[in-house]
Amino acid sequence: MNRAIYKGKYRDKYGYAVHLFYEYKGYEYMVTDTHNGAHEPLWEQHRDEQRRIDREIAEKEKTAKTGILPESDSVKNAMNLLFSYWEG
């Protein structure tokens, strides 16, 4: 299991929240400790960010193997508009 490497922290200008920066598999991410319990716990933020990074890496590997770029919603919408224009 890969572990995140702590990079540093930044306190917001009002001094309440602390933004913690980490590196995981070569990607940086940030979690926020608000000190008031209003947001999800730090461990959940870490888990979600690391899962997001793992999905990005898997998508890049898939793209590299197949040579096909993933189709986003905006591309689908643009293609639908183009086809509906052509069809009249």
PDB file of C-alpha atoms in Angstrom:
ATOM      1  CA  MET A   1       0.000   0.000   0.000  1.00  0.00           C
ATOM      2  CA  ASN A   2       1.310   3.409  -0.918  1.00  0.00           C
ATOM      3  CA  ARG A   3       1.329   6.048   1.753  1.00  0.00           C
ATOM      4  CA  ALA A   4       0.828   9.751   1.294  1.00  0.00           C
ATOM      5  CA  ILE A   5       3.801  11.999   1.970  1.00  0.00           C
ATOM      6  CA  TYR A   6       3.146  15.123   4.025  1.00  0.00           C
ATOM      7  CA  LYS A   7       4.239  18.246   2.119  1.00  0.00           C
ATOM      8  CA  GLY A   8       3.136  21.144   4.313  1.00  0.00           C
ATOM      9  CA  LYS A   9       0.247  23.129   5.714  1.00  0.00           C
ATOM     10  CA  TYR A  10      -1.391  26.485   5.253  1.00  0.00           C
ATOM     11  CA  ARG A  11      -3.639  28.237   7.743  1.00  0.00           C
ATOM     12  CA  ASP A  12      -6.380  30.386   6.232  1.00  0.00           C
ATOM     13  CA  LYS A  13      -6.269  34.103   6.882  1.00  0.00           C
ATOM     14  CA  TYR A  14      -8.859  33.894   9.658  1.00  0.00           C
ATOM     15  CA  GLY A  15      -6.900  31.167  11.440  1.00  0.00           C
ATOM     16  CA  TYR A  16      -9.695  28.620  11.698  1.00  0.00           C
ATOM     17  CA  ALA A  17      -9.087  26.070   8.996  1.00  0.00           C
ATOM     18  CA  VAL A  18      -5.785  24.365   8.282  1.00  0.00           C
ATOM     19  CA  HIS A  19      -5.153  23.068   4.764  1.00  0.00           C
ATOM     20  CA  LEU A  20      -2.798  20.084   4.720  1.00  0.00           C
ATOM     21  CA  PHE A  21      -0.957  19.161   1.535  1.00  0.00           C
ATOM     22  CA  TYR A  22       0.111  15.624   0.669  1.00  0.00           C
ATOM     23  CA  GLU A  23       1.638  13.753  -2.242  1.00  0.00           C
ATOM     24  CA  TYR A  24       0.326  10.355  -3.275  1.00  0.00           C
ATOM     25  CA  LYS A  25       1.766   8.404  -6.207  1.00  0.00           C
ATOM     26  CA  GLY A  26       3.265  11.583  -7.638  1.00  0.00           C
ATOM     27  CA  TYR A  27       0.048  13.622  -7.375  1.00  0.00           C
ATOM     28  CA  GLU A  28      -0.591  16.344  -4.834  1.00  0.00           C
ATOM     29  CA  TYR A  29      -3.840  16.730  -2.965  1.00  0.00           C
ATOM     30  CA  MET A  30      -5.206  18.800  -0.106  1.00  0.00           C
ATOM     31  CA  VAL A  31      -7.349  17.991   2.916  1.00  0.00           C
ATOM     32  CA  THR A  32      -8.860  20.595   5.216  1.00  0.00           C
ATOM     33  CA  ASP A  33      -9.139  20.484   8.981  1.00  0.00           C
ATOM     34  CA  THR A  34     -11.782  23.024   9.982  1.00  0.00           C
ATOM     35  CA  HIS A  35     -11.492  22.378  13.734  1.00  0.00           C
ATOM     36  CA  ASN A  36     -15.262  22.604  14.110  1.00  0.00           C
ATOM     37  CA  GLY A  37     -16.524  19.238  12.876  1.00  0.00           C
ATOM     38  CA  ALA A  38     -18.520  20.795  10.048  1.00  0.00           C
ATOM     39  CA  HIS A  39     -16.767  18.846   7.294  1.00  0.00           C
ATOM     40  CA  GLU A  40     -16.012  15.190   6.842  1.00  0.00           C
ATOM     41  CA  PRO A  41     -13.178  13.767   8.973  1.00  0.00           C
ATOM     42  CA  LEU A  42      -9.606  13.913   7.686  1.00  0.00           C
ATOM     43  CA  TRP A  43      -9.393  10.161   7.153  1.00  0.00           C
ATOM     44  CA  GLU A  44     -12.414  10.300   4.809  1.00  0.00           C
ATOM     45  CA  GLN A  45     -10.910  13.211   2.882  1.00  0.00           C
ATOM     46  CA  HIS A  46      -7.641  11.256   2.516  1.00  0.00           C
ATOM     47  CA  ARG A  47      -9.510   8.157   1.357  1.00  0.00           C
ATOM     48  CA  ASP A  48     -11.588  10.080  -1.196  1.00  0.00           C
ATOM     49  CA  GLU A  49      -8.599  11.983  -2.618  1.00  0.00           C
ATOM     50  CA  GLN A  50      -6.479   8.840  -2.900  1.00  0.00           C
ATOM     51  CA  ARG A  51      -9.312   6.998  -4.639  1.00  0.00           C
ATOM     52  CA  ARG A  52      -9.683   9.915  -7.063  1.00  0.00           C
ATOM     53  CA  ILE A  53      -5.958   9.775  -7.823  1.00  0.00           C
ATOM     54  CA  ASP A  54      -6.106   5.992  -8.311  1.00  0.00           C
ATOM     55  CA  ARG A  55      -9.001   6.466 -10.787  1.00  0.00           C
ATOM     56  CA  GLU A  56      -7.019   9.111 -12.687  1.00  0.00           C
ATOM     57  CA  ILE A  57      -4.004   6.815 -12.923  1.00  0.00           C
ATOM     58  CA  ALA A  58      -6.155   3.884 -14.080  1.00  0.00           C
ATOM     59  CA  GLU A  59      -7.821   6.075 -16.713  1.00  0.00           C
ATOM     60  CA  LYS A  60      -4.449   7.282 -17.995  1.00  0.00           C
ATOM     61  CA  GLU A  61      -3.164   3.698 -18.191  1.00  0.00           C
ATOM     62  CA  LYS A  62      -6.313   2.625 -20.038  1.00  0.00           C
ATOM     63  CA  THR A  63      -5.936   5.532 -22.461  1.00  0.00           C
ATOM     64  CA  ALA A  64      -2.274   4.707 -23.025  1.00  0.00           C
ATOM     65  CA  LYS A  65      -3.098   1.040 -23.788  1.00  0.00           C
ATOM     66  CA  THR A  66      -6.049   1.637 -26.083  1.00  0.00           C
ATOM     67  CA  GLY A  67      -5.129   5.019 -27.516  1.00  0.00           C
ATOM     68  CA  ILE A  68      -8.757   6.073 -27.103  1.00  0.00           C
ATOM     69  CA  LEU A  69      -9.498   9.162 -25.065  1.00  0.00           C
ATOM     70  CA  PRO A  70     -12.359   8.947 -22.574  1.00  0.00           C
ATOM     71  CA  GLU A  71     -15.478  10.710 -23.768  1.00  0.00           C
ATOM     72  CA  SER A  72     -16.702  13.434 -21.454  1.00  0.00           C
ATOM     73  CA  ASP A  73     -20.247  14.706 -21.092  1.00  0.00           C
ATOM     74  CA  SER A  74     -19.371  17.947 -22.842  1.00  0.00           C
ATOM     75  CA  VAL A  75     -18.107  16.040 -25.875  1.00  0.00           C
ATOM     76  CA  LYS A  76     -21.278  13.962 -25.948  1.00  0.00           C
ATOM     77  CA  ASN A  77     -23.405  17.082 -25.738  1.00  0.00           C
ATOM     78  CA  ALA A  78     -21.456  18.768 -28.530  1.00  0.00           C
ATOM     79  CA  MET A  79     -21.786  15.708 -30.765  1.00  0.00           C
ATOM     80  CA  ASN A  80     -25.529  15.485 -30.078  1.00  0.00           C
ATOM     81  CA  LEU A  81     -25.966  19.136 -31.001  1.00  0.00           C
ATOM     82  CA  LEU A  82     -23.952  18.686 -34.184  1.00  0.00           C
ATOM     83  CA  PHE A  83     -25.941  15.616 -35.278  1.00  0.00           C
ATOM     84  CA  SER A  84     -29.267  17.277 -34.511  1.00  0.00           C
ATOM     85  CA  TYR A  85     -28.150  20.296 -36.577  1.00  0.00           C
ATOM     86  CA  TRP A  86     -27.195  18.087 -39.520  1.00  0.00           C
ATOM     87  CA  GLU A  87     -30.467  16.148 -39.349  1.00  0.00           C
ATOM     88  CA  GLY A  88     -32.452  19.345 -39.637  1.00  0.00           C
TER      89      GLY A  88
END
